[in-house]
mmCIF file of C-alpha atoms in Angstrom:
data_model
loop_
_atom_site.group_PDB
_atom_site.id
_atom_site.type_symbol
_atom_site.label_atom_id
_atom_site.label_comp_id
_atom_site.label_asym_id
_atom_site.label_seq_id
_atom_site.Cartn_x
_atom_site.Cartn_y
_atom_site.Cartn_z
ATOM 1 C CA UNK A 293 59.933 77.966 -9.908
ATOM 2 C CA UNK A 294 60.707 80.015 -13.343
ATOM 3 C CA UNK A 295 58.772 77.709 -14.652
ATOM 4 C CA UNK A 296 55.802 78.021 -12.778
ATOM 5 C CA UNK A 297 55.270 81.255 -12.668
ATOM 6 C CA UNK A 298 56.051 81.633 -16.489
ATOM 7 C CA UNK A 299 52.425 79.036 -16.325
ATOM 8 C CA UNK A 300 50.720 81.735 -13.934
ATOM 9 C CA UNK A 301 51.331 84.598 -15.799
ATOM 10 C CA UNK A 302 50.167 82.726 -19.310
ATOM 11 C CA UNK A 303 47.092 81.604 -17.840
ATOM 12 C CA UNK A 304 46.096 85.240 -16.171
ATOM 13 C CA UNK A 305 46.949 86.861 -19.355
ATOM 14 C CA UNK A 306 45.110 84.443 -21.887
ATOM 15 C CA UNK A 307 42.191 82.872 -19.599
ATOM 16 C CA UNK A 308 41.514 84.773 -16.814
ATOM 17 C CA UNK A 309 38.913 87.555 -19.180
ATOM 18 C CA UNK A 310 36.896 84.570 -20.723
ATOM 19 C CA UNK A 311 36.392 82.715 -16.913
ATOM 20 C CA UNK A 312 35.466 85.939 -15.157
ATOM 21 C CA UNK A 313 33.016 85.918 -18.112
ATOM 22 C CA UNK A 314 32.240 82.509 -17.526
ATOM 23 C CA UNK A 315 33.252 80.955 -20.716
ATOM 24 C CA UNK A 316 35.083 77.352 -20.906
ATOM 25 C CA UNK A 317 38.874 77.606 -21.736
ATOM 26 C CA UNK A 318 37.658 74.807 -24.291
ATOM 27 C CA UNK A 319 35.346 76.165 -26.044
ATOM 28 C CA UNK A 320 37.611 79.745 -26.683
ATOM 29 C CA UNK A 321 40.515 78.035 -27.742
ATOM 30 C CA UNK A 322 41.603 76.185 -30.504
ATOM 31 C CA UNK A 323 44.189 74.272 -30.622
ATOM 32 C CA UNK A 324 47.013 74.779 -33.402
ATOM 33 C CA UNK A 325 48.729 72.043 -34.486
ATOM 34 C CA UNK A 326 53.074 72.924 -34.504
ATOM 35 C CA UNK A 327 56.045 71.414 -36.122
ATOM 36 C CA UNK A 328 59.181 72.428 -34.423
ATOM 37 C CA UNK A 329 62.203 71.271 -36.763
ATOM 38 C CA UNK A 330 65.150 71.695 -35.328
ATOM 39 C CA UNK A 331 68.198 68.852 -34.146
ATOM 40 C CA UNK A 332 68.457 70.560 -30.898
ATOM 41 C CA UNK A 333 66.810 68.131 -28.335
ATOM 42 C CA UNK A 334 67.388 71.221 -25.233
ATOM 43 C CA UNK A 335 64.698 72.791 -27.694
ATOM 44 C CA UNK A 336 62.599 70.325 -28.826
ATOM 45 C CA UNK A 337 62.327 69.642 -24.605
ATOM 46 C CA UNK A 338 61.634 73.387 -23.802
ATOM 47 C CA UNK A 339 58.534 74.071 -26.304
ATOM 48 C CA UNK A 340 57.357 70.519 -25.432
ATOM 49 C CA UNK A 341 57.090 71.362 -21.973
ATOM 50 C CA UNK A 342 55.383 74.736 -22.730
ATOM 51 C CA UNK A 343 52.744 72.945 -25.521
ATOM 52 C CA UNK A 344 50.203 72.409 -22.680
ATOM 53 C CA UNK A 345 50.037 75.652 -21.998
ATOM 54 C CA UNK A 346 50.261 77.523 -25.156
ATOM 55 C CA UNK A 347 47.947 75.607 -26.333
ATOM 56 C CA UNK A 348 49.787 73.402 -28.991
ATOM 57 C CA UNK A 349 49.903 70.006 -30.595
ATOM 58 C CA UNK A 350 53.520 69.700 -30.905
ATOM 59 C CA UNK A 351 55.222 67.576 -33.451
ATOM 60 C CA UNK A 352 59.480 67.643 -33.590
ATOM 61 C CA UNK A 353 61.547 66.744 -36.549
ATOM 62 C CA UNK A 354 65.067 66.091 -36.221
ATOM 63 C CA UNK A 355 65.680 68.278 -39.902
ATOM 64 C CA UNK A 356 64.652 69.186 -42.827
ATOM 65 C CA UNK A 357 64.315 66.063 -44.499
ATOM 66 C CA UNK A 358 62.209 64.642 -41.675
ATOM 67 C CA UNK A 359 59.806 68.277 -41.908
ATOM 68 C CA UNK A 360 59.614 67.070 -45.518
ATOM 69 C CA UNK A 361 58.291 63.658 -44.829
ATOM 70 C CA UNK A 362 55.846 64.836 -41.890
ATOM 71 C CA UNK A 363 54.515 67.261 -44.227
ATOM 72 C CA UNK A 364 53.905 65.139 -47.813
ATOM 73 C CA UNK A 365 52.615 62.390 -45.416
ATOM 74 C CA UNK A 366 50.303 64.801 -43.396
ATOM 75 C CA UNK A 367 50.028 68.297 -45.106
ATOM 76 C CA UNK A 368 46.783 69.509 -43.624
ATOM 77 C CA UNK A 369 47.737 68.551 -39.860
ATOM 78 C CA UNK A 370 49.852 71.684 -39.075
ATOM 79 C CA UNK A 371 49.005 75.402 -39.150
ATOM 80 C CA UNK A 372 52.570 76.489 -38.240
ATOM 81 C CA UNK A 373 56.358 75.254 -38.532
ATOM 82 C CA UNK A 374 58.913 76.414 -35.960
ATOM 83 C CA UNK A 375 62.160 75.851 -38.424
ATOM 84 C CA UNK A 376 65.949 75.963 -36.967
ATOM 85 C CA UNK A 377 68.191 77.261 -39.982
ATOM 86 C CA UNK A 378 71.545 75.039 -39.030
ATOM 87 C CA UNK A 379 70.664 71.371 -39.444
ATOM 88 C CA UNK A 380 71.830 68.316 -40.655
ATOM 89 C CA UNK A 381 70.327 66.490 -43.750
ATOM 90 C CA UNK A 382 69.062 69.348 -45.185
ATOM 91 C CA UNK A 383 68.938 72.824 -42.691
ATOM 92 C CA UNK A 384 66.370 75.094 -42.839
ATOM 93 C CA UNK A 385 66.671 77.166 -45.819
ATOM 94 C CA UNK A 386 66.587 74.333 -48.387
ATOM 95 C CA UNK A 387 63.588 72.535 -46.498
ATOM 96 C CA UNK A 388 61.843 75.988 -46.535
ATOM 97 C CA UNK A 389 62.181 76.270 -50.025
ATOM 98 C CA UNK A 390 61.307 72.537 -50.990
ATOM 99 C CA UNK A 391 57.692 73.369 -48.803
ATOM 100 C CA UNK A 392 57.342 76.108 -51.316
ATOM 101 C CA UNK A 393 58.214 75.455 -54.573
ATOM 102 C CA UNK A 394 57.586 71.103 -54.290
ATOM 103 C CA UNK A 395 55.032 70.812 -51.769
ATOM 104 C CA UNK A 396 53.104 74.302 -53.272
ATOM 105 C CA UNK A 397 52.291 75.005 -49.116
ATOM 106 C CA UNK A 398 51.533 78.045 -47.712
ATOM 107 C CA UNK A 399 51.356 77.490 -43.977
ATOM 108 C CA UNK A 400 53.701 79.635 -42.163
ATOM 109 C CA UNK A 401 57.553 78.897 -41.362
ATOM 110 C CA UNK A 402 59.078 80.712 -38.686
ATOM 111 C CA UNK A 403 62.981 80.708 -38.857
ATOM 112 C CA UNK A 404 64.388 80.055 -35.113
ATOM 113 C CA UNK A 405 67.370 82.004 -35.536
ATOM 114 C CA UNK A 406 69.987 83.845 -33.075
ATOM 115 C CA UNK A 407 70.446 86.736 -36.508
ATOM 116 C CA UNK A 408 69.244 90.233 -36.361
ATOM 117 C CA UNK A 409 70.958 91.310 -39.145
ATOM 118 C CA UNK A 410 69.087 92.208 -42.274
ATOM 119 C CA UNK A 411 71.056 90.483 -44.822
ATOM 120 C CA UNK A 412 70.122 87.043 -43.001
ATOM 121 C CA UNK A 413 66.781 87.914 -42.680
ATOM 122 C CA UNK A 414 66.377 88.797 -46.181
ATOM 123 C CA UNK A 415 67.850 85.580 -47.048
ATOM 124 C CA UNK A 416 64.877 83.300 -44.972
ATOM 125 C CA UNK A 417 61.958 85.641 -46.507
ATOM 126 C CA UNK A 418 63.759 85.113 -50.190
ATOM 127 C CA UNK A 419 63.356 81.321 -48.774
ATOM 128 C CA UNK A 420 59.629 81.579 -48.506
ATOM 129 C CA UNK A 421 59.249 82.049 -44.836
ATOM 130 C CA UNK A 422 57.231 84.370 -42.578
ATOM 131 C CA UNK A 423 58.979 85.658 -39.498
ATOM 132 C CA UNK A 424 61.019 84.640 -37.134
ATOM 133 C CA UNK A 425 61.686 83.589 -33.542
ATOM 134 C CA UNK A 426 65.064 85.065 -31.719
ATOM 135 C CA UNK A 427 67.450 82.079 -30.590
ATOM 136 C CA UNK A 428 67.886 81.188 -27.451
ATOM 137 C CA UNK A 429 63.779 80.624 -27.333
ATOM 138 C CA UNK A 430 61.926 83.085 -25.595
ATOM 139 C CA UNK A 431 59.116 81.829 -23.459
ATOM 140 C CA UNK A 432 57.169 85.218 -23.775
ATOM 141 C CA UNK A 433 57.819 85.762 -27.513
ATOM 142 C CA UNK A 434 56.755 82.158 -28.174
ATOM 143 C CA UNK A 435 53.705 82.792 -26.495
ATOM 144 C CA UNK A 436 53.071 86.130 -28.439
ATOM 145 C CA UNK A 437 54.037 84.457 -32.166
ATOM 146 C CA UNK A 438 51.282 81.402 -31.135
ATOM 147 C CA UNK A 439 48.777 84.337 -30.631
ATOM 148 C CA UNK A 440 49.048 85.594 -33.866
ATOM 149 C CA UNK A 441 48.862 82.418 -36.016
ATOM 150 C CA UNK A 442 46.306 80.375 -33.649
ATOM 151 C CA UNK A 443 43.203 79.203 -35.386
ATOM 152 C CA UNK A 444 40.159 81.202 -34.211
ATOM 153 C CA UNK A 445 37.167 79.950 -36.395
ATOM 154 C CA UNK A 446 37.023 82.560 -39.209
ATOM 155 C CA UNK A 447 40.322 83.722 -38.672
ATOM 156 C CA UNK A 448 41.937 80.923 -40.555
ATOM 157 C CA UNK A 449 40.206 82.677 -43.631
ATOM 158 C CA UNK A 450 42.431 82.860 -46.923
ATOM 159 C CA UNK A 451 41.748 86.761 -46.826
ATOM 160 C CA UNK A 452 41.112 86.948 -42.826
ATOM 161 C CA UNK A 453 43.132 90.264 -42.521
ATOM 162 C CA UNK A 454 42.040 92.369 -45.139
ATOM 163 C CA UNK A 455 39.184 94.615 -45.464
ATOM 164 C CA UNK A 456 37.376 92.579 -48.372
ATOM 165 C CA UNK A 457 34.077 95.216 -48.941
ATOM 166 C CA UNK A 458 37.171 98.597 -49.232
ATOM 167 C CA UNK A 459 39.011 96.424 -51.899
ATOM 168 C CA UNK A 460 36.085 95.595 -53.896
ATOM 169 C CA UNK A 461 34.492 98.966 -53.571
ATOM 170 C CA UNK A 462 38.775 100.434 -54.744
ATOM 171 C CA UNK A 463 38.403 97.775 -57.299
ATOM 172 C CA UNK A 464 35.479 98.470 -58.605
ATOM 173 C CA UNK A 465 36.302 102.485 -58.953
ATOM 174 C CA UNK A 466 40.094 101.431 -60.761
ATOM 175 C CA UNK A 467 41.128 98.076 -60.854
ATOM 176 C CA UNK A 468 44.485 99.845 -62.404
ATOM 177 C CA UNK A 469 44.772 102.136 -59.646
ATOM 178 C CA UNK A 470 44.464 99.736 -56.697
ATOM 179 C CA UNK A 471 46.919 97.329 -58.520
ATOM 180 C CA UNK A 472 49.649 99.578 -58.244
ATOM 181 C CA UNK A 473 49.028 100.612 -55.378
ATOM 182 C CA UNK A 474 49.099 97.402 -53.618
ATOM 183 C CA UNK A 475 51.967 96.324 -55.724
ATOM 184 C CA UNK A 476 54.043 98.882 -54.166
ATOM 185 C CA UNK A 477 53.184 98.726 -50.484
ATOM 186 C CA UNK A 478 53.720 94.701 -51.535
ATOM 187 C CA UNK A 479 57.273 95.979 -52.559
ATOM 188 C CA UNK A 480 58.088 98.416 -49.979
ATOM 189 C CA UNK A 481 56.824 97.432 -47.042
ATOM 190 C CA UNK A 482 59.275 94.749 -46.136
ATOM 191 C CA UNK A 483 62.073 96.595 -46.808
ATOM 192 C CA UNK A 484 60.679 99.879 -44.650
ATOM 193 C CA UNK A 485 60.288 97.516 -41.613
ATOM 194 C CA UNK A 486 63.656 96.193 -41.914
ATOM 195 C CA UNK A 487 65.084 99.873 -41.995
ATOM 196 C CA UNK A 488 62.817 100.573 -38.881
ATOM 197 C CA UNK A 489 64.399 97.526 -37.217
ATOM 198 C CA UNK A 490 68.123 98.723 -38.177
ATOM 199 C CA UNK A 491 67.394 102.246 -37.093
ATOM 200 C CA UNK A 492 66.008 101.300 -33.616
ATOM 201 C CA UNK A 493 69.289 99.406 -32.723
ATOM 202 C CA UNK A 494 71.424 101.773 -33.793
ATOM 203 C CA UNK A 495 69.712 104.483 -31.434
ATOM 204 C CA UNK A 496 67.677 106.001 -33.599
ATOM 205 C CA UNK A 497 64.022 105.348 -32.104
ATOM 206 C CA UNK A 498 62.452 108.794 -33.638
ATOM 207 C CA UNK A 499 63.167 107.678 -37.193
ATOM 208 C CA UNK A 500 61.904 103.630 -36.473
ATOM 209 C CA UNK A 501 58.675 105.193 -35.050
ATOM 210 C CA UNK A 502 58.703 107.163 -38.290
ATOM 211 C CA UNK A 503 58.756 104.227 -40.602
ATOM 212 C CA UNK A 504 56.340 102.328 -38.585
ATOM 213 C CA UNK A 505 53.830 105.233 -38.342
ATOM 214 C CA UNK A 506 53.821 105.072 -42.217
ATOM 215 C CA UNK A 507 52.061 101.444 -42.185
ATOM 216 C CA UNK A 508 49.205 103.246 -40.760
ATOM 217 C CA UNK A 509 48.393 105.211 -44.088
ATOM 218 C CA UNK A 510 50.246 102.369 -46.666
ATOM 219 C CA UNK A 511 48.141 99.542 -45.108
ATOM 220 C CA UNK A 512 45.494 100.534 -42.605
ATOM 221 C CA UNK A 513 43.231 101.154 -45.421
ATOM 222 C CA UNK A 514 43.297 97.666 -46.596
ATOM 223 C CA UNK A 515 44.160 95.906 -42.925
ATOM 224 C CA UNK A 516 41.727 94.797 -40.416
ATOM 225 C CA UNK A 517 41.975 96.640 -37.440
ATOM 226 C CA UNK A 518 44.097 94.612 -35.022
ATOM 227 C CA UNK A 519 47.007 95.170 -37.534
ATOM 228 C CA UNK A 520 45.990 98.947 -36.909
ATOM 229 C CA UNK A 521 46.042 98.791 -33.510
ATOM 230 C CA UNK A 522 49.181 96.443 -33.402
ATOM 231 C CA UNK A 523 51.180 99.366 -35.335
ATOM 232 C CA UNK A 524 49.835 102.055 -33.065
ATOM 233 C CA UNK A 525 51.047 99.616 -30.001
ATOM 234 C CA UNK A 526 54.601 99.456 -31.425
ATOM 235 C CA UNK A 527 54.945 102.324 -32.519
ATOM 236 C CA UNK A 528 54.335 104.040 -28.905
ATOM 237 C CA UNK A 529 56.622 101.145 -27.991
ATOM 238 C CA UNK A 530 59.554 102.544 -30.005
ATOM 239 C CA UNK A 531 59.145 105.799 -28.810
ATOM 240 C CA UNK A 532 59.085 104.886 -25.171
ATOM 241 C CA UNK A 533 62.449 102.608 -25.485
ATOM 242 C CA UNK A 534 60.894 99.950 -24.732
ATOM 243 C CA UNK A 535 63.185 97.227 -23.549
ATOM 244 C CA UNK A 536 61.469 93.961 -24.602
ATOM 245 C CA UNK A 537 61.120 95.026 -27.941
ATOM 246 C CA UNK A 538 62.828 92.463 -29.822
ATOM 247 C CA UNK A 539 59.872 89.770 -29.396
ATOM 248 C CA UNK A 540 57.364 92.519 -30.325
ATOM 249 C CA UNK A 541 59.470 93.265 -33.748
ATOM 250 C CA UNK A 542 59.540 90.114 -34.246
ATOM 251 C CA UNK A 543 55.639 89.477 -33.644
ATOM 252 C CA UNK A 544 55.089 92.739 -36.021
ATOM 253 C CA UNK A 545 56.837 91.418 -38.759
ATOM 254 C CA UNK A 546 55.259 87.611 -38.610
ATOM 255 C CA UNK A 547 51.587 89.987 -39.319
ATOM 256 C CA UNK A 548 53.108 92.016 -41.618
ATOM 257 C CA UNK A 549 54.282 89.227 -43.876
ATOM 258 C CA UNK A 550 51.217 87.259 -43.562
ATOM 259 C CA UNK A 551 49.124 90.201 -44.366
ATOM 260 C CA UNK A 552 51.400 91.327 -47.385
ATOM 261 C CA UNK A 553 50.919 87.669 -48.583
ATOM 262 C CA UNK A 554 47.401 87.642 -48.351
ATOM 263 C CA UNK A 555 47.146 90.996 -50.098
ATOM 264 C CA UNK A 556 48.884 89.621 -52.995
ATOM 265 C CA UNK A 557 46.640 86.529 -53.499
ATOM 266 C CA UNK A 558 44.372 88.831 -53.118
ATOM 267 C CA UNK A 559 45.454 90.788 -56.519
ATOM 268 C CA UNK A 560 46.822 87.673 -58.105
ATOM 269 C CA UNK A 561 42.710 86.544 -58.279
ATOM 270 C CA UNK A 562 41.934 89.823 -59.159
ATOM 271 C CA UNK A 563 43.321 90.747 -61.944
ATOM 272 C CA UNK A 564 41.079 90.277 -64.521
#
């Protein structure tokens, strides 16, 4: 029964616009292809059962060493990895790292961890991965993460979330200038958001809304304007004590990082 009306609610909230418009679920959607490493088989059986309709191909390895194989044998197939941190073989930290530095990929990695705490965190991002997913698996905040990485024709785009024409006009006025700039919202902004986070659980909700607010003058210039509106959505959150916030930090920070990383390829090919 949980079940189904988990379904309901995900088909009202991502299909029922487009087929009062009288579009095809089909032709809207695109389907993003998933790798879920992790040994648990509870969890490899719960997001199987929900790839229908979240609309995933979903792929399992057992660890790290099997993510490795998928992905030298197949490296194009998968837009996203799910990755559990405690495995056997090789957990997720070192497979993370071995996608980054031996395989040179870029796709995202979402750690499936059941750590809020900032030193942990740190660790996976030092890893090379994105964001991450709350253990025990959240149906809603699965749904939410496969919003924000699912392949939407020219979303896929290596610079998809940045205002391309304001960065060449800024470079074009001071290349210097807009270097640095970047450079330190590249440095800073990872570390404000993690403050944010630590300051909402310990009670502190004016001074997270604070920190979040900032994003929209750091950020918006260069963002498109979902990430905008996304800020502006949790930062009311925070303020309001909202109690599902957890998934939404966790969606926040999965944009955040991709949109940091895209910012610095950005620069990196611009720096002549």
């Amino acid at each position: 029964m949980m079940r189904t009306a988990f379904h309901q609610k995900w088909n009202e909230r991502c299909f029922g616009g487009l087929m009062e418009q009288g579009h095809s679920i089909e032709t809207e959607r695109v389907r993003l292809h998933v790798l879920l490493v992790d040994d648990s088989q509870i969890n490899q059986l719960f997001v199987a059962s929900l790839a229908e309709d979240l609309g995933i191909s979903l792929d399992c390895a057992n660890n790290g060493a099997e993510a490795l194989q998928r992905l030298r044998e197949d490296s194009r197939r998968y837009q996203l990895v799910l990755m559990d941190l405690q495995m056997p073989v090789l957990d997720g930290l070192g497979a993370t790292r071995a996608i980054r530095e031996e395989l040179k990929l870029r796709l995202p990695i979402i750690a499936l961890t059941a750590s809020a705490e900032p030193d942990h965190q740190e660790s996976c991002r030092l890893a090379g991965m994105n964001g991450f997913l709350r253990k025990p698996v959240d149906g809603e905040a699965l749904l939410r993460l496969i919003d924000h990485y699912r392949v939407r024709g020219q979303a896929s785009e290596e610079y998809g979330k940045l205002k391309l024409d304001t960065l060449k006009l800024l470079h074009r006025a001071s290349a210097t200038r807009l270097r640095n700039t970047l450079q330190e919202a590249i440095d800073t902004c990872r570390q404000d958001f993690d403050q944010a986070c630590q300051q909402w659980r310990q009670g502190d909700s004016e001074t997270a809304a604070r920190l979040i607010h900032r994003y929209r003058g750091s950020l918006g210039t260069f963002a498109y304007e979902g990430f905008v509106r996304l800020t502006l959505d949790l930062e009311h959150a925070v303020r309001q004590g909202d109690e599902n916030l957890e998934p939404r930090l966790d969606v926040f920070r999965a944009e955040l990082d991709e949109l940091l990383c895209q910012l610095q390829r950005w620069m990196e090919n611009h720096e002549n």
